[in-house]
Amino acid sequence: MKDKPYNSMNIPIITIDGPSGSGKGTISKEVANILGWKILDSGSLYRITAFAVRKYNLNINNEVDVKTMLSSLNINFDISCNGEQLIFLNQENITSLVRDEKCGIDASIVARYPSVRGELISLQRSFIETPGLVADGRDMGTVVFPEAGLKIFLTASLEERAKRRHKQLKELGINVSLTAVSRDISIRDKQDQEREHAPLVPASDACIIDSSKMSIKEVSEEIIKLHKYSD
Ligand code: DC
């Protein structure tokens, strides 16, 4: 199944899917750094959509309105001088505004809509670039890049994921209790796993890694090893 129109040059792709707080973002950055590849944080696209729903006072339960608004948005990405991804919506830097848990839960709501998912497919595929792409999300290996050379499904216990997410939010200056983070993650897990379109499930050919007791370095090294074998 090579030579798909969206990847006619067969640029290598590693997909890293998994639930909230499984460490996908951190691990994807680490793996992309080691390989010198580009990165796609697909969750940010759903977060931008959710953020815009709030900004423009739309009804999040109205799929047609959400999709129509999404088609009109001007979304851009840039990289800061310290290598962080910057997100611009209609020229406004909204990087820090899309990171809170409310935006995460709303992102999970708009992510249920097939028309929203469909609208974002070509944008996600446009991230493919030489020498390679590490794509993180929920359906990278199952729907967006089904021909990826290596598919990882990264998971961890709810307790561990909540702790990691809590630490991350604290570092971003967002103060919220561990109990609240754990509750929000459970809500999102359920929404993402039980939705009809592109639910969070491992691809049939994915390698499953439980990172509960592994360091970032150990997980990254495991993925690099699997990548070398998959060549
Ligand atoms: O990875 P994240 O926490 O930034 O993702 C926010 C939400 O976006 C997540 O709960 C579900 C949705 N999402 C999705 O449905 N598909 C993706 N590929 C990425 C994220």
mmCIF file of C-alpha atoms and ligand atoms in Angstrom:
data_model
loop_
_atom_site.group_PDB
_atom_site.id
_atom_site.type_symbol
_atom_site.label_atom_id
_atom_site.label_comp_id
_atom_site.label_asym_id
_atom_site.label_seq_id
_atom_site.Cartn_x
_atom_site.Cartn_y
_atom_site.Cartn_z
ATOM 1 C CA MET A 1 0.000 0.000 0.000
ATOM 2 C CA LYS A 2 2.748 2.491 -0.851
ATOM 3 C CA ASP A 3 2.511 5.444 -3.257
ATOM 4 C CA LYS A 4 -0.608 6.950 -1.702
ATOM 5 C CA PRO A 5 -1.291 10.336 -3.295
ATOM 6 C CA TYR A 6 -0.612 12.175 -0.028
ATOM 7 C CA ASN A 7 2.789 10.520 0.436
ATOM 8 C CA SER A 8 3.922 9.770 -3.098
ATOM 9 C CA MET A 9 7.584 10.196 -2.085
ATOM 10 C CA ASN A 10 7.218 7.549 0.629
ATOM 11 C CA ILE A 11 8.568 9.854 3.290
ATOM 12 C CA PRO A 12 8.946 7.797 6.479
ATOM 13 C CA ILE A 13 6.298 8.289 9.163
ATOM 14 C CA ILE A 14 6.122 7.135 12.779
ATOM 15 C CA THR A 15 2.704 7.441 14.405
ATOM 16 C CA ILE A 16 2.325 7.684 18.178
ATOM 17 C CA ASP A 17 -1.271 7.331 19.366
ATOM 18 C CA GLY A 18 -2.576 7.004 22.870
ATOM 19 C CA PRO A 19 -4.817 8.447 25.590
ATOM 20 C CA SER A 20 -4.374 11.790 27.355
ATOM 21 C CA GLY A 21 -1.296 12.034 29.508
ATOM 22 C CA SER A 22 0.337 8.937 28.075
ATOM 23 C CA GLY A 23 3.368 11.069 27.221
ATOM 24 C CA LYS A 24 2.796 11.141 23.441
ATOM 25 C CA GLY A 25 3.737 14.805 23.095
ATOM 26 C CA THR A 26 6.986 14.553 25.044
ATOM 27 C CA ILE A 27 8.008 11.267 23.447
ATOM 28 C CA SER A 28 7.150 12.494 19.948
ATOM 29 C CA LYS A 29 9.369 15.548 20.432
ATOM 30 C CA GLU A 30 12.188 13.385 21.757
ATOM 31 C CA VAL A 31 11.956 10.866 18.899
ATOM 32 C CA ALA A 32 11.674 13.649 16.290
ATOM 33 C CA ASN A 33 14.736 15.346 17.813
ATOM 34 C CA ILE A 34 16.813 12.172 17.737
ATOM 35 C CA LEU A 35 15.878 11.452 14.115
ATOM 36 C CA GLY A 36 15.875 15.100 12.980
ATOM 37 C CA TRP A 37 12.306 14.665 11.729
ATOM 38 C CA LYS A 38 9.299 17.004 11.672
ATOM 39 C CA ILE A 39 6.451 16.710 14.125
ATOM 40 C CA LEU A 40 2.650 16.835 13.960
ATOM 41 C CA ASP A 41 0.752 17.441 17.210
ATOM 42 C CA SER A 42 -2.678 16.602 15.788
ATOM 43 C CA GLY A 43 -4.437 17.243 19.120
ATOM 44 C CA SER A 44 -3.592 20.939 18.756
ATOM 45 C CA LEU A 45 -5.855 21.107 15.671
ATOM 46 C CA TYR A 46 -8.852 19.872 17.669
ATOM 47 C CA ARG A 47 -7.885 22.227 20.495
ATOM 48 C CA ILE A 48 -7.728 25.190 18.075
ATOM 49 C CA THR A 49 -11.194 24.259 16.780
ATOM 50 C CA ALA A 50 -12.557 24.074 20.348
ATOM 51 C CA PHE A 51 -10.886 27.349 21.253
ATOM 52 C CA ALA A 52 -12.439 29.082 18.235
ATOM 53 C CA VAL A 53 -15.891 27.693 19.113
ATOM 54 C CA ARG A 54 -15.579 29.443 22.469
ATOM 55 C CA LYS A 55 -14.033 32.614 21.034
ATOM 56 C CA TYR A 56 -16.783 33.046 18.439
ATOM 57 C CA ASN A 57 -19.575 32.005 20.853
ATOM 58 C CA LEU A 58 -20.787 29.067 18.798
ATOM 59 C CA ASN A 59 -22.857 26.167 20.064
ATOM 60 C CA ILE A 60 -20.377 23.297 20.437
ATOM 61 C CA ASN A 61 -23.227 20.815 19.971
ATOM 62 C CA ASN A 62 -23.994 22.088 16.470
ATOM 63 C CA GLU A 63 -21.750 20.103 14.122
ATOM 64 C CA VAL A 64 -22.667 22.124 11.010
ATOM 65 C CA ASP A 65 -21.778 25.450 12.651
ATOM 66 C CA VAL A 66 -18.515 24.075 14.062
ATOM 67 C CA LYS A 67 -17.466 22.638 10.705
ATOM 68 C CA THR A 68 -18.431 25.830 8.796
ATOM 69 C CA MET A 69 -16.403 27.929 11.233
ATOM 70 C CA LEU A 70 -13.425 25.554 10.976
ATOM 71 C CA SER A 71 -13.378 25.896 7.165
ATOM 72 C CA SER A 72 -13.019 29.662 7.537
ATOM 73 C CA LEU A 73 -10.172 29.665 10.088
ATOM 74 C CA ASN A 74 -6.671 30.714 9.211
ATOM 75 C CA ILE A 75 -4.413 28.358 11.196
ATOM 76 C CA ASN A 76 -0.621 28.711 11.173
ATOM 77 C CA PHE A 77 2.245 27.104 13.017
ATOM 78 C CA ASP A 78 5.717 28.402 13.734
ATOM 79 C CA ILE A 79 8.651 27.328 15.890
ATOM 80 C CA SER A 80 9.904 29.568 18.716
ATOM 81 C CA CYS A 81 13.620 30.213 19.287
ATOM 82 C CA ASN A 82 13.639 27.484 21.964
ATOM 83 C CA GLY A 83 12.104 24.948 19.594
ATOM 84 C CA GLU A 84 8.516 25.063 20.915
ATOM 85 C CA GLN A 85 5.625 24.873 18.478
ATOM 86 C CA LEU A 86 3.688 28.148 18.255
ATOM 87 C CA ILE A 87 0.029 28.166 17.217
ATOM 88 C CA PHE A 88 -1.589 31.113 15.455
ATOM 89 C CA LEU A 89 -5.292 31.507 14.852
ATOM 90 C CA ASN A 90 -6.128 34.320 12.452
ATOM 91 C CA GLN A 91 -2.681 35.829 13.236
ATOM 92 C CA GLU A 92 -3.209 35.687 17.052
ATOM 93 C CA ASN A 93 -0.700 33.634 19.050
ATOM 94 C CA ILE A 94 -2.943 31.248 21.015
ATOM 95 C CA THR A 95 -0.270 28.696 21.992
ATOM 96 C CA SER A 96 -0.787 28.942 25.747
ATOM 97 C CA LEU A 97 -4.557 29.458 25.467
ATOM 98 C CA VAL A 98 -5.319 25.990 24.089
ATOM 99 C CA ARG A 99 -3.483 23.981 26.758
ATOM 100 C CA ASP A 100 -5.984 23.942 29.633
ATOM 101 C CA GLU A 101 -8.171 20.931 30.406
ATOM 102 C CA LYS A 102 -11.410 22.729 29.487
ATOM 103 C CA CYS A 103 -10.028 23.172 25.979
ATOM 104 C CA GLY A 104 -8.976 19.492 26.020
ATOM 105 C CA ILE A 105 -12.482 18.336 26.925
ATOM 106 C CA ASP A 106 -14.067 20.640 24.309
ATOM 107 C CA ALA A 107 -11.508 19.382 21.765
ATOM 108 C CA SER A 108 -12.684 15.868 22.518
ATOM 109 C CA ILE A 109 -16.295 16.995 21.865
ATOM 110 C CA VAL A 110 -15.603 18.594 18.454
ATOM 111 C CA ALA A 111 -13.426 15.566 17.621
ATOM 112 C CA ARG A 112 -16.599 13.411 17.601
ATOM 113 C CA TYR A 113 -17.844 15.141 14.438
ATOM 114 C CA PRO A 114 -16.977 13.285 11.231
ATOM 115 C CA SER A 115 -17.162 16.502 9.182
ATOM 116 C CA VAL A 116 -14.597 18.162 11.492
ATOM 117 C CA ARG A 117 -12.302 15.126 11.294
ATOM 118 C CA GLY A 118 -12.676 15.057 7.514
ATOM 119 C CA GLU A 119 -11.849 18.764 7.252
ATOM 120 C CA LEU A 120 -8.619 18.238 9.214
ATOM 121 C CA ILE A 121 -7.328 15.205 7.298
ATOM 122 C CA SER A 122 -5.621 17.046 4.433
ATOM 123 C CA LEU A 123 -4.145 19.647 6.802
ATOM 124 C CA GLN A 124 -2.627 16.821 8.880
ATOM 125 C CA ARG A 125 -1.258 15.088 5.785
ATOM 126 C CA SER A 126 0.308 18.348 4.610
ATOM 127 C CA PHE A 127 2.752 18.023 7.538
ATOM 128 C CA ILE A 128 4.566 15.187 5.758
ATOM 129 C CA GLU A 129 8.004 16.517 4.966
ATOM 130 C CA THR A 130 11.482 15.106 4.390
ATOM 131 C CA PRO A 131 13.366 13.559 6.093
ATOM 132 C CA GLY A 132 10.391 12.164 8.054
ATOM 133 C CA LEU A 133 7.398 12.848 10.279
ATOM 134 C CA VAL A 134 6.490 11.850 13.829
ATOM 135 C CA ALA A 135 2.711 12.242 14.175
ATOM 136 C CA ASP A 136 1.035 12.152 17.569
ATOM 137 C CA GLY A 137 -2.695 11.838 18.278
ATOM 138 C CA ARG A 138 -5.534 9.351 18.576
ATOM 139 C CA ASP A 139 -6.063 8.134 14.984
ATOM 140 C CA MET A 140 -2.692 8.718 13.354
ATOM 141 C CA GLY A 141 -2.037 5.024 12.725
ATOM 142 C CA THR A 142 -5.638 3.987 12.090
ATOM 143 C CA VAL A 143 -7.010 6.761 9.844
ATOM 144 C CA VAL A 144 -4.661 9.610 8.924
ATOM 145 C CA PHE A 145 -1.447 7.709 8.114
ATOM 146 C CA PRO A 146 -2.514 4.059 7.755
ATOM 147 C CA GLU A 147 0.665 3.236 5.766
ATOM 148 C CA ALA A 148 3.081 4.564 8.394
ATOM 149 C CA GLY A 149 6.219 2.436 8.666
ATOM 150 C CA LEU A 150 5.984 2.255 12.443
ATOM 151 C CA LYS A 151 2.889 2.645 14.608
ATOM 152 C CA ILE A 152 3.135 3.011 18.355
ATOM 153 C CA PHE A 153 0.234 2.903 20.803
ATOM 154 C CA LEU A 154 1.494 4.519 23.968
ATOM 155 C CA THR A 155 -0.382 3.976 27.173
ATOM 156 C CA ALA A 156 0.056 4.223 30.967
ATOM 157 C CA SER A 157 -2.117 3.724 34.056
ATOM 158 C CA LEU A 158 -4.729 6.412 34.778
ATOM 159 C CA GLU A 159 -2.940 7.277 38.017
ATOM 160 C CA GLU A 160 0.388 7.824 36.275
ATOM 161 C CA ARG A 161 -1.173 9.792 33.403
ATOM 162 C CA ALA A 162 -3.011 12.074 35.816
ATOM 163 C CA LYS A 163 0.235 12.718 37.745
ATOM 164 C CA ARG A 164 2.120 13.588 34.547
ATOM 165 C CA ARG A 165 -0.616 15.850 33.232
ATOM 166 C CA HIS A 166 -0.926 17.573 36.617
ATOM 167 C CA LYS A 167 2.832 18.282 36.613
ATOM 168 C CA GLN A 168 2.674 19.576 33.031
ATOM 169 C CA LEU A 169 -0.235 21.917 33.803
ATOM 170 C CA LYS A 170 1.560 23.212 36.902
ATOM 171 C CA GLU A 171 4.617 23.988 34.787
ATOM 172 C CA LEU A 172 2.367 25.967 32.447
ATOM 173 C CA GLY A 173 1.118 27.941 35.461
ATOM 174 C CA ILE A 174 -2.324 26.263 35.393
ATOM 175 C CA ASN A 175 -3.399 25.463 38.959
ATOM 176 C CA VAL A 176 -5.758 22.540 39.246
ATOM 177 C CA SER A 177 -6.013 19.628 41.702
ATOM 178 C CA LEU A 178 -4.752 16.136 40.895
ATOM 179 C CA THR A 179 -8.276 14.777 41.532
ATOM 180 C CA ALA A 180 -9.743 17.189 38.985
ATOM 181 C CA VAL A 181 -7.080 16.257 36.414
ATOM 182 C CA SER A 182 -7.755 12.558 36.956
ATOM 183 C CA ARG A 183 -11.527 13.124 36.551
ATOM 184 C CA ASP A 184 -11.045 15.179 33.345
ATOM 185 C CA ILE A 185 -8.740 12.543 31.867
ATOM 186 C CA SER A 186 -11.311 9.803 32.588
ATOM 187 C CA ILE A 187 -14.024 11.850 30.857
ATOM 188 C CA ARG A 188 -11.798 12.351 27.824
ATOM 189 C CA ASP A 189 -10.707 8.694 27.728
ATOM 190 C CA LYS A 190 -14.353 7.642 27.629
ATOM 191 C CA GLN A 191 -15.309 10.222 24.976
ATOM 192 C CA ASP A 192 -12.329 9.411 22.764
ATOM 193 C CA GLN A 193 -12.668 5.627 23.074
ATOM 194 C CA GLU A 194 -16.426 5.400 22.654
ATOM 195 C CA ARG A 195 -17.008 7.815 19.767
ATOM 196 C CA GLU A 196 -18.280 6.365 16.517
ATOM 197 C CA HIS A 197 -15.743 7.924 14.141
ATOM 198 C CA ALA A 198 -11.999 7.269 14.452
ATOM 199 C CA PRO A 199 -12.180 6.173 18.102
ATOM 200 C CA LEU A 200 -9.030 5.851 20.162
ATOM 201 C CA VAL A 201 -7.991 2.245 19.506
ATOM 202 C CA PRO A 202 -4.601 0.769 18.688
ATOM 203 C CA ALA A 203 -4.088 0.059 14.966
ATOM 204 C CA SER A 204 -4.063 -3.694 14.345
ATOM 205 C CA ASP A 205 -0.357 -3.437 13.427
ATOM 206 C CA ALA A 206 0.637 -1.082 16.266
ATOM 207 C CA CYS A 207 3.313 -1.861 18.859
ATOM 208 C CA ILE A 208 1.823 -1.251 22.289
ATOM 209 C CA ILE A 209 4.090 0.354 24.880
ATOM 210 C CA ASP A 210 2.979 0.755 28.497
ATOM 211 C CA SER A 211 5.089 3.631 29.774
ATOM 212 C CA SER A 212 3.779 3.551 33.381
ATOM 213 C CA LYS A 213 7.146 2.476 34.735
ATOM 214 C CA MET A 214 9.402 3.746 31.962
ATOM 215 C CA SER A 215 11.373 6.979 31.677
ATOM 216 C CA ILE A 216 11.133 9.278 28.648
ATOM 217 C CA LYS A 217 14.589 8.094 27.616
ATOM 218 C CA GLU A 218 13.618 4.407 27.858
ATOM 219 C CA VAL A 219 10.439 4.870 25.793
ATOM 220 C CA SER A 220 12.230 6.941 23.145
ATOM 221 C CA GLU A 221 15.040 4.395 22.867
ATOM 222 C CA GLU A 222 12.504 1.596 22.503
ATOM 223 C CA ILE A 223 10.791 3.469 19.656
ATOM 224 C CA ILE A 224 14.090 4.217 17.903
ATOM 225 C CA LYS A 225 14.998 0.501 18.194
ATOM 226 C CA LEU A 226 11.630 -0.509 16.717
ATOM 227 C CA HIS A 227 12.122 2.063 13.937
ATOM 228 C CA LYS A 228 15.497 0.564 13.034
ATOM 229 C CA TYR A 229 13.952 -2.935 12.878
ATOM 230 C CA SER A 230 11.034 -1.673 10.766
ATOM 231 C CA ASP A 231 13.379 -0.265 8.070
HETATM 232 O O1 DC B 1 -3.671 15.180 22.403
HETATM 233 P P1 DC B 1 -4.571 16.281 22.979
HETATM 234 O O2 DC B 1 -4.822 16.138 24.430
HETATM 235 O O3 DC B 1 -4.049 17.641 22.641
HETATM 236 O O4 DC B 1 -5.984 16.096 22.204
HETATM 237 C C1 DC B 1 -7.128 16.845 22.550
HETATM 238 C C2 DC B 1 -8.373 16.093 22.072
HETATM 239 O O5 DC B 1 -8.405 16.115 20.651
HETATM 240 C C3 DC B 1 -8.459 14.617 22.454
HETATM 241 O O6 DC B 1 -9.084 14.401 23.697
HETATM 242 C C4 DC B 1 -9.257 14.021 21.327
HETATM 243 C C5 DC B 1 -8.957 14.897 20.142
HETATM 244 N N1 DC B 1 -8.014 14.283 19.201
HETATM 245 C C6 DC B 1 -8.528 13.399 18.282
HETATM 246 O O7 DC B 1 -9.716 13.087 18.322
HETATM 247 N N2 DC B 1 -7.722 12.883 17.328
HETATM 248 C C7 DC B 1 -6.429 13.180 17.294
HETATM 249 N N3 DC B 1 -5.669 12.644 16.337
HETATM 250 C C8 DC B 1 -5.874 14.051 18.253
HETATM 251 C C9 DC B 1 -6.681 14.576 19.216
#
